mmCIF file of C-alpha atoms in Angstrom:
data_model
loop_
_atom_site.group_PDB
_atom_site.id
_atom_site.type_symbol
_atom_site.label_atom_id
_atom_site.label_comp_id
_atom_site.label_asym_id
_atom_site.label_seq_id
_atom_site.Cartn_x
_atom_site.Cartn_y
_atom_site.Cartn_z
ATOM 1 C CA GLU A 5 8.939 65.604 8.346
ATOM 2 C CA THR A 6 11.689 66.319 6.037
ATOM 3 C CA GLY A 7 12.181 66.270 2.214
ATOM 4 C CA VAL A 8 9.204 65.754 -0.100
ATOM 5 C CA THR A 9 5.967 63.820 1.090
ATOM 6 C CA GLN A 10 3.263 62.353 -1.010
ATOM 7 C CA THR A 11 -0.089 61.110 0.033
ATOM 8 C CA PRO A 12 -1.623 58.608 -0.471
ATOM 9 C CA ARG A 13 1.025 56.104 -1.216
ATOM 10 C CA HIS A 14 -1.395 53.793 -3.019
ATOM 11 C CA LEU A 15 -4.647 54.548 -4.538
ATOM 12 C CA VAL A 16 -7.227 52.401 -6.451
ATOM 13 C CA MET A 17 -10.105 54.160 -8.202
ATOM 14 C CA GLY A 18 -12.894 53.477 -10.684
ATOM 15 C CA MET A 19 -13.095 55.475 -13.868
ATOM 16 C CA THR A 20 -15.908 57.603 -12.589
ATOM 17 C CA ASN A 21 -14.270 58.507 -9.277
ATOM 18 C CA LYS A 22 -12.716 61.879 -8.373
ATOM 19 C CA LYS A 23 -9.586 61.870 -6.131
ATOM 20 C CA SER A 24 -6.691 64.073 -5.400
ATOM 21 C CA LEU A 25 -2.965 63.448 -4.863
ATOM 22 C CA LYS A 26 -1.172 65.667 -2.475
ATOM 23 C CA CYS A 27 2.514 66.752 -2.182
ATOM 24 C CA GLU A 28 4.237 68.657 0.321
ATOM 25 C CA GLN A 29 7.821 69.812 0.368
ATOM 26 C CA HIS A 30 9.719 70.860 3.547
ATOM 27 C CA LEU A 31 12.768 72.225 1.745
ATOM 28 C CA GLY A 32 11.855 75.835 1.231
ATOM 29 C CA HIS A 33 11.938 75.340 -2.560
ATOM 30 C CA ASN A 34 10.319 77.556 -5.026
ATOM 31 C CA ALA A 35 9.397 75.110 -7.806
ATOM 32 C CA MET A 36 7.405 71.927 -7.890
ATOM 33 C CA TYR A 37 6.762 69.262 -10.411
ATOM 34 C CA TRP A 38 4.446 66.486 -11.339
ATOM 35 C CA TYR A 39 5.767 63.446 -13.247
ATOM 36 C CA LYS A 40 4.037 60.256 -14.385
ATOM 37 C CA GLN A 41 6.073 57.170 -14.640
ATOM 38 C CA SER A 42 4.736 54.034 -16.335
ATOM 39 C CA ALA A 43 6.371 50.529 -16.406
ATOM 40 C CA LYS A 44 9.718 50.538 -18.383
ATOM 41 C CA LYS A 45 9.120 53.999 -19.539
ATOM 42 C CA PRO A 46 10.975 57.313 -18.889
ATOM 43 C CA LEU A 47 9.566 59.760 -16.418
ATOM 44 C CA GLU A 48 7.075 61.990 -18.116
ATOM 45 C CA LEU A 49 6.892 65.595 -17.021
ATOM 46 C CA MET A 50 3.275 66.690 -16.547
ATOM 47 C CA PHE A 51 3.351 70.004 -14.839
ATOM 48 C CA VAL A 52 5.794 72.689 -13.410
ATOM 49 C CA TYR A 53 4.967 75.336 -10.939
ATOM 50 C CA SER A 54 7.301 78.175 -10.011
ATOM 51 C CA LEU A 55 6.324 80.352 -7.093
ATOM 52 C CA GLU A 56 2.798 79.068 -7.325
ATOM 53 C CA GLU A 57 2.439 79.830 -11.076
ATOM 54 C CA ARG A 58 2.076 77.124 -13.576
ATOM 55 C CA VAL A 59 4.860 77.528 -16.093
ATOM 56 C CA GLU A 60 4.646 74.238 -17.825
ATOM 57 C CA ASN A 61 1.787 72.028 -19.047
ATOM 58 C CA ASN A 62 2.980 69.228 -21.033
ATOM 59 C CA SER A 63 -0.055 68.509 -23.166
ATOM 60 C CA VAL A 64 -1.585 66.644 -20.208
ATOM 61 C CA PRO A 65 -5.276 65.587 -20.693
ATOM 62 C CA SER A 66 -7.840 67.809 -18.843
ATOM 63 C CA ARG A 67 -8.793 64.874 -16.470
ATOM 64 C CA PHE A 68 -5.605 65.825 -14.629
ATOM 65 C CA SER A 69 -5.933 69.161 -12.973
ATOM 66 C CA PRO A 70 -3.107 70.590 -10.908
ATOM 67 C CA GLU A 71 -3.319 72.960 -8.062
ATOM 68 C CA CYS A 72 -0.537 74.856 -6.216
ATOM 69 C CA PRO A 73 -1.983 76.910 -3.389
ATOM 70 C CA ASN A 74 1.449 77.840 -1.944
ATOM 71 C CA SER A 75 5.116 76.991 -2.694
ATOM 72 C CA SER A 76 4.984 74.111 -0.216
ATOM 73 C CA HIS A 77 1.976 72.219 -1.497
ATOM 74 C CA LEU A 78 1.043 70.731 -4.798
ATOM 75 C CA PHE A 79 -2.050 68.831 -5.611
ATOM 76 C CA LEU A 80 -3.123 66.631 -8.521
ATOM 77 C CA HIS A 81 -6.872 66.330 -9.051
ATOM 78 C CA LEU A 82 -8.027 63.294 -10.831
ATOM 79 C CA HIS A 83 -11.371 62.610 -12.484
ATOM 80 C CA THR A 84 -12.827 60.282 -15.078
ATOM 81 C CA LEU A 85 -9.451 58.568 -15.545
ATOM 82 C CA GLN A 86 -8.832 55.691 -18.015
ATOM 83 C CA PRO A 87 -7.078 52.436 -17.169
ATOM 84 C CA GLU A 88 -3.923 53.684 -19.098
ATOM 85 C CA ASP A 89 -3.568 56.324 -16.439
ATOM 86 C CA SER A 90 -2.352 53.689 -14.010
ATOM 87 C CA ALA A 91 1.187 54.556 -13.070
ATOM 88 C CA LEU A 92 3.446 55.800 -10.460
ATOM 89 C CA TYR A 93 2.822 59.706 -9.922
ATOM 90 C CA LEU A 94 5.826 61.560 -8.585
ATOM 91 C CA CYS A 95 6.222 65.002 -7.164
ATOM 92 C CA ALA A 96 9.432 66.684 -7.059
ATOM 93 C CA SER A 97 10.682 70.018 -6.001
ATOM 94 C CA SER A 98 13.872 72.305 -6.667
ATOM 95 C CA GLN A 99 15.143 75.442 -5.174
ATOM 96 C CA ASP A 100 14.436 77.423 -8.207
ATOM 97 C CA GLN A 101 14.230 76.820 -11.977
ATOM 98 C CA GLY A 102 17.761 77.457 -12.670
ATOM 99 C CA PRO A 103 19.580 75.520 -15.456
ATOM 100 C CA GLN A 104 21.584 73.363 -12.850
ATOM 101 C CA GLU A 105 18.854 72.824 -10.294
ATOM 102 C CA THR A 106 18.440 69.272 -8.977
ATOM 103 C CA GLN A 107 15.163 67.777 -8.225
ATOM 104 C CA TYR A 108 14.176 66.248 -4.972
ATOM 105 C CA PHE A 109 11.526 63.543 -5.464
ATOM 106 C CA GLY A 110 8.879 62.232 -3.153
ATOM 107 C CA PRO A 111 8.156 58.496 -2.750
ATOM 108 C CA GLY A 112 5.361 58.717 -5.346
ATOM 109 C CA THR A 113 1.690 57.519 -5.304
ATOM 110 C CA ARG A 114 0.999 54.258 -7.121
ATOM 111 C CA LEU A 115 -2.213 54.750 -8.762
ATOM 112 C CA LEU A 116 -4.462 51.840 -10.359
ATOM 113 C CA VAL A 117 -7.438 52.809 -12.330
ATOM 114 C CA LEU A 118 -10.063 50.008 -12.759
ATOM 115 C CA SER B 25 13.794 66.958 -30.187
ATOM 116 C CA GLN B 26 16.319 65.642 -27.778
ATOM 117 C CA LYS B 27 16.271 61.857 -26.839
ATOM 118 C CA ILE B 28 18.133 59.997 -24.148
ATOM 119 C CA GLU B 29 19.120 56.525 -24.707
ATOM 120 C CA GLN B 30 20.060 54.112 -21.815
ATOM 121 C CA ASN B 31 20.486 50.453 -22.018
ATOM 122 C CA SER B 32 17.233 48.831 -21.356
ATOM 123 C CA GLU B 33 18.761 45.547 -20.439
ATOM 124 C CA ALA B 34 19.698 44.876 -16.773
ATOM 125 C CA LEU B 35 23.475 45.037 -16.078
ATOM 126 C CA ASN B 36 24.626 42.130 -13.870
ATOM 127 C CA ILE B 37 27.909 42.364 -12.142
ATOM 128 C CA GLN B 38 29.799 40.639 -9.312
ATOM 129 C CA GLU B 39 30.400 42.360 -6.131
ATOM 130 C CA GLY B 40 33.644 44.251 -6.070
ATOM 131 C CA LYS B 41 33.614 44.891 -9.757
ATOM 132 C CA THR B 42 33.253 48.201 -11.456
ATOM 133 C CA ALA B 43 29.727 48.790 -12.985
ATOM 134 C CA THR B 44 29.689 51.261 -16.033
ATOM 135 C CA LEU B 45 26.425 52.674 -17.202
ATOM 136 C CA THR B 46 25.787 54.407 -20.507
ATOM 137 C CA CYS B 47 23.785 57.536 -21.276
ATOM 138 C CA ASN B 48 23.645 58.671 -24.951
ATOM 139 C CA TYR B 49 21.724 61.782 -26.191
ATOM 140 C CA THR B 50 20.902 62.325 -29.750
ATOM 141 C CA ASN B 51 20.740 66.022 -30.334
ATOM 142 C CA TYR B 52 22.363 69.155 -29.012
ATOM 143 C CA SER B 53 24.907 68.846 -26.122
ATOM 144 C CA PRO B 54 23.344 70.100 -23.009
ATOM 145 C CA ALA B 55 25.049 72.549 -20.640
ATOM 146 C CA TYR B 56 24.711 69.716 -17.803
ATOM 147 C CA LEU B 57 23.690 66.396 -17.218
ATOM 148 C CA GLN B 58 22.381 64.655 -14.052
ATOM 149 C CA TRP B 59 22.386 61.129 -12.690
ATOM 150 C CA TYR B 60 19.748 59.897 -10.310
ATOM 151 C CA ARG B 61 19.266 56.496 -8.566
ATOM 152 C CA GLN B 62 15.758 54.932 -8.353
ATOM 153 C CA ASP B 63 14.821 52.011 -5.983
ATOM 154 C CA PRO B 64 11.619 49.969 -6.895
ATOM 155 C CA GLY B 65 8.490 51.804 -5.991
ATOM 156 C CA ARG B 66 10.464 55.018 -4.789
ATOM 157 C CA GLY B 67 11.226 58.414 -6.287
ATOM 158 C CA PRO B 68 14.561 59.042 -7.944
ATOM 159 C CA VAL B 69 17.412 60.398 -5.740
ATOM 160 C CA PHE B 70 19.991 62.841 -7.076
ATOM 161 C CA LEU B 71 23.567 61.492 -7.238
ATOM 162 C CA LEU B 72 25.793 63.656 -9.306
ATOM 163 C CA LEU B 73 25.673 66.563 -11.850
ATOM 164 C CA ILE B 74 28.323 67.186 -14.524
ATOM 165 C CA ARG B 75 28.802 70.352 -16.552
ATOM 166 C CA GLU B 76 29.641 70.466 -20.152
ATOM 167 C CA ASN B 77 33.087 71.855 -19.428
ATOM 168 C CA GLU B 78 33.799 69.129 -16.966
ATOM 169 C CA LYS B 79 35.133 65.985 -18.337
ATOM 170 C CA GLU B 80 34.946 64.016 -15.088
ATOM 171 C CA LYS B 81 33.166 64.344 -11.670
ATOM 172 C CA ARG B 82 33.721 62.012 -8.653
ATOM 173 C CA LYS B 83 31.834 61.409 -5.521
ATOM 174 C CA GLU B 84 33.035 58.669 -3.194
ATOM 175 C CA ARG B 85 32.802 55.484 -5.285
ATOM 176 C CA LEU B 86 30.862 57.295 -8.169
ATOM 177 C CA LYS B 87 32.432 58.792 -11.139
ATOM 178 C CA VAL B 88 30.678 60.487 -14.118
ATOM 179 C CA THR B 89 32.283 61.385 -17.432
ATOM 180 C CA PHE B 90 30.816 63.702 -20.164
ATOM 181 C CA ASP B 91 32.073 63.489 -23.738
ATOM 182 C CA THR B 92 30.311 66.229 -25.889
ATOM 183 C CA THR B 93 31.918 64.667 -29.045
ATOM 184 C CA LEU B 94 30.535 61.257 -28.486
ATOM 185 C CA LYS B 95 27.208 62.794 -27.156
ATOM 186 C CA GLN B 96 27.593 60.425 -24.172
ATOM 187 C CA SER B 97 27.962 60.168 -20.342
ATOM 188 C CA LEU B 98 29.349 57.358 -18.565
ATOM 189 C CA PHE B 99 28.480 56.494 -14.873
ATOM 190 C CA HIS B 100 30.864 54.275 -13.022
ATOM 191 C CA ILE B 101 30.474 52.656 -9.717
ATOM 192 C CA THR B 102 33.802 51.161 -8.320
ATOM 193 C CA ALA B 103 33.924 48.370 -5.832
ATOM 194 C CA SER B 104 30.219 47.666 -6.454
ATOM 195 C CA GLN B 105 28.120 46.404 -3.540
ATOM 196 C CA PRO B 106 24.777 44.458 -3.526
ATOM 197 C CA ALA B 107 23.228 47.749 -1.986
ATOM 198 C CA ASP B 108 24.082 49.436 -5.314
ATOM 199 C CA SER B 109 21.551 47.546 -7.005
ATOM 200 C CA ALA B 110 18.858 49.924 -8.468
ATOM 201 C CA THR B 111 17.798 51.652 -11.529
ATOM 202 C CA TYR B 112 20.117 54.535 -12.708
ATOM 203 C CA LEU B 113 18.666 57.433 -14.613
ATOM 204 C CA CYS B 114 20.261 60.190 -16.614
ATOM 205 C CA ALA B 115 18.576 63.486 -17.095
ATOM 206 C CA LEU B 116 19.142 66.653 -19.000
ATOM 207 C CA PRO B 117 17.436 69.723 -20.404
ATOM 208 C CA PRO B 118 15.324 68.768 -23.323
ATOM 209 C CA ASP B 119 16.479 71.791 -25.483
ATOM 210 C CA PRO B 120 18.701 74.927 -25.085
ATOM 211 C CA GLY B 121 15.779 76.942 -23.860
ATOM 212 C CA GLY B 122 14.409 74.223 -21.496
ATOM 213 C CA TYR B 123 16.157 75.392 -18.340
ATOM 214 C CA ASN B 124 13.241 74.959 -16.235
ATOM 215 C CA LYS B 125 12.868 71.220 -16.736
ATOM 216 C CA LEU B 126 14.605 68.003 -17.283
ATOM 217 C CA ILE B 127 13.868 64.812 -19.430
ATOM 218 C CA PHE B 128 14.891 61.627 -18.128
ATOM 219 C CA GLY B 129 16.153 58.337 -19.796
ATOM 220 C CA ALA B 130 14.129 55.140 -19.062
ATOM 221 C CA GLY B 131 17.044 54.057 -16.849
ATOM 222 C CA THR B 132 19.333 51.032 -16.605
ATOM 223 C CA ARG B 133 18.869 48.480 -13.908
ATOM 224 C CA LEU B 134 21.980 47.338 -12.167
ATOM 225 C CA ALA B 135 22.031 44.190 -10.169
ATOM 226 C CA VAL B 136 25.190 43.628 -8.162
ATOM 227 C CA HIS B 137 25.530 39.806 -6.994
ATOM 228 C CA PRO B 138 27.396 38.771 -3.920
#
C-alpha cells in the first residue's frame, strides 16, 4: 500500500463504547497529525506527533487519547464520546515539521456517535 | 489569532471557463500559503504552495497568487472541467511561531457544469 491509510473507514459507536482509529503512513515521514472535520467547518487540528513524540495537543478533551508507537503508525483511542464528536477524522503525515512541509492525508474515518 | 476566510457559498461555473477562488487572512502575513483539494468523504490533497516572496505560482491549469498587501491569495483553474468539481481549501501557519502546523479555511465548493 502507498500513502496514508486509515481504518476503519466508517464507525458507529455508542457513548459508552471504547474504540480505536488506526492510521498508517508508508511515506517514511517523521510527523503525523490527527484532525477533526465537522460538516461545513474547517479542519480542526487535534494532535501532532514528531518522531513519535507528541508536540501539540490542541485542547482536546481527554476522551480522545492518541498513541504513536512508531513513526509509521498513529492511533486515536476513543471512549465515552458524545454525539457532537460525530465527524470525519483525518490522519495526515509530513516529512518533518518544517515551515513549508506539505501534508499528506488519509481517506478519513467517518465516525457516528449515537 | 489568525483567521482564514473563504467564500462559503458554492461557485458554479460553466465548463471551459476560469474559476477563481479567494482566500483572505486576517492577521499577520504568513511565510507561505498552501492550497488543497478535497472530494466528498475523502482527505484533502495538496495542490500548490506559494511563498511570501512569490507573487504567482503555476502548475498545469492551476495558478495561485499571493498579495500580502491585500492579505489575500487567489486560486485560479483555467479551462475548467467537471472533474475539477470539489472543495478547495487554503491553509497557512496560525502564527509566526506555528511552523509545525497549519490552519485550514472551511473551503469553497466549486461545481463545474458541462
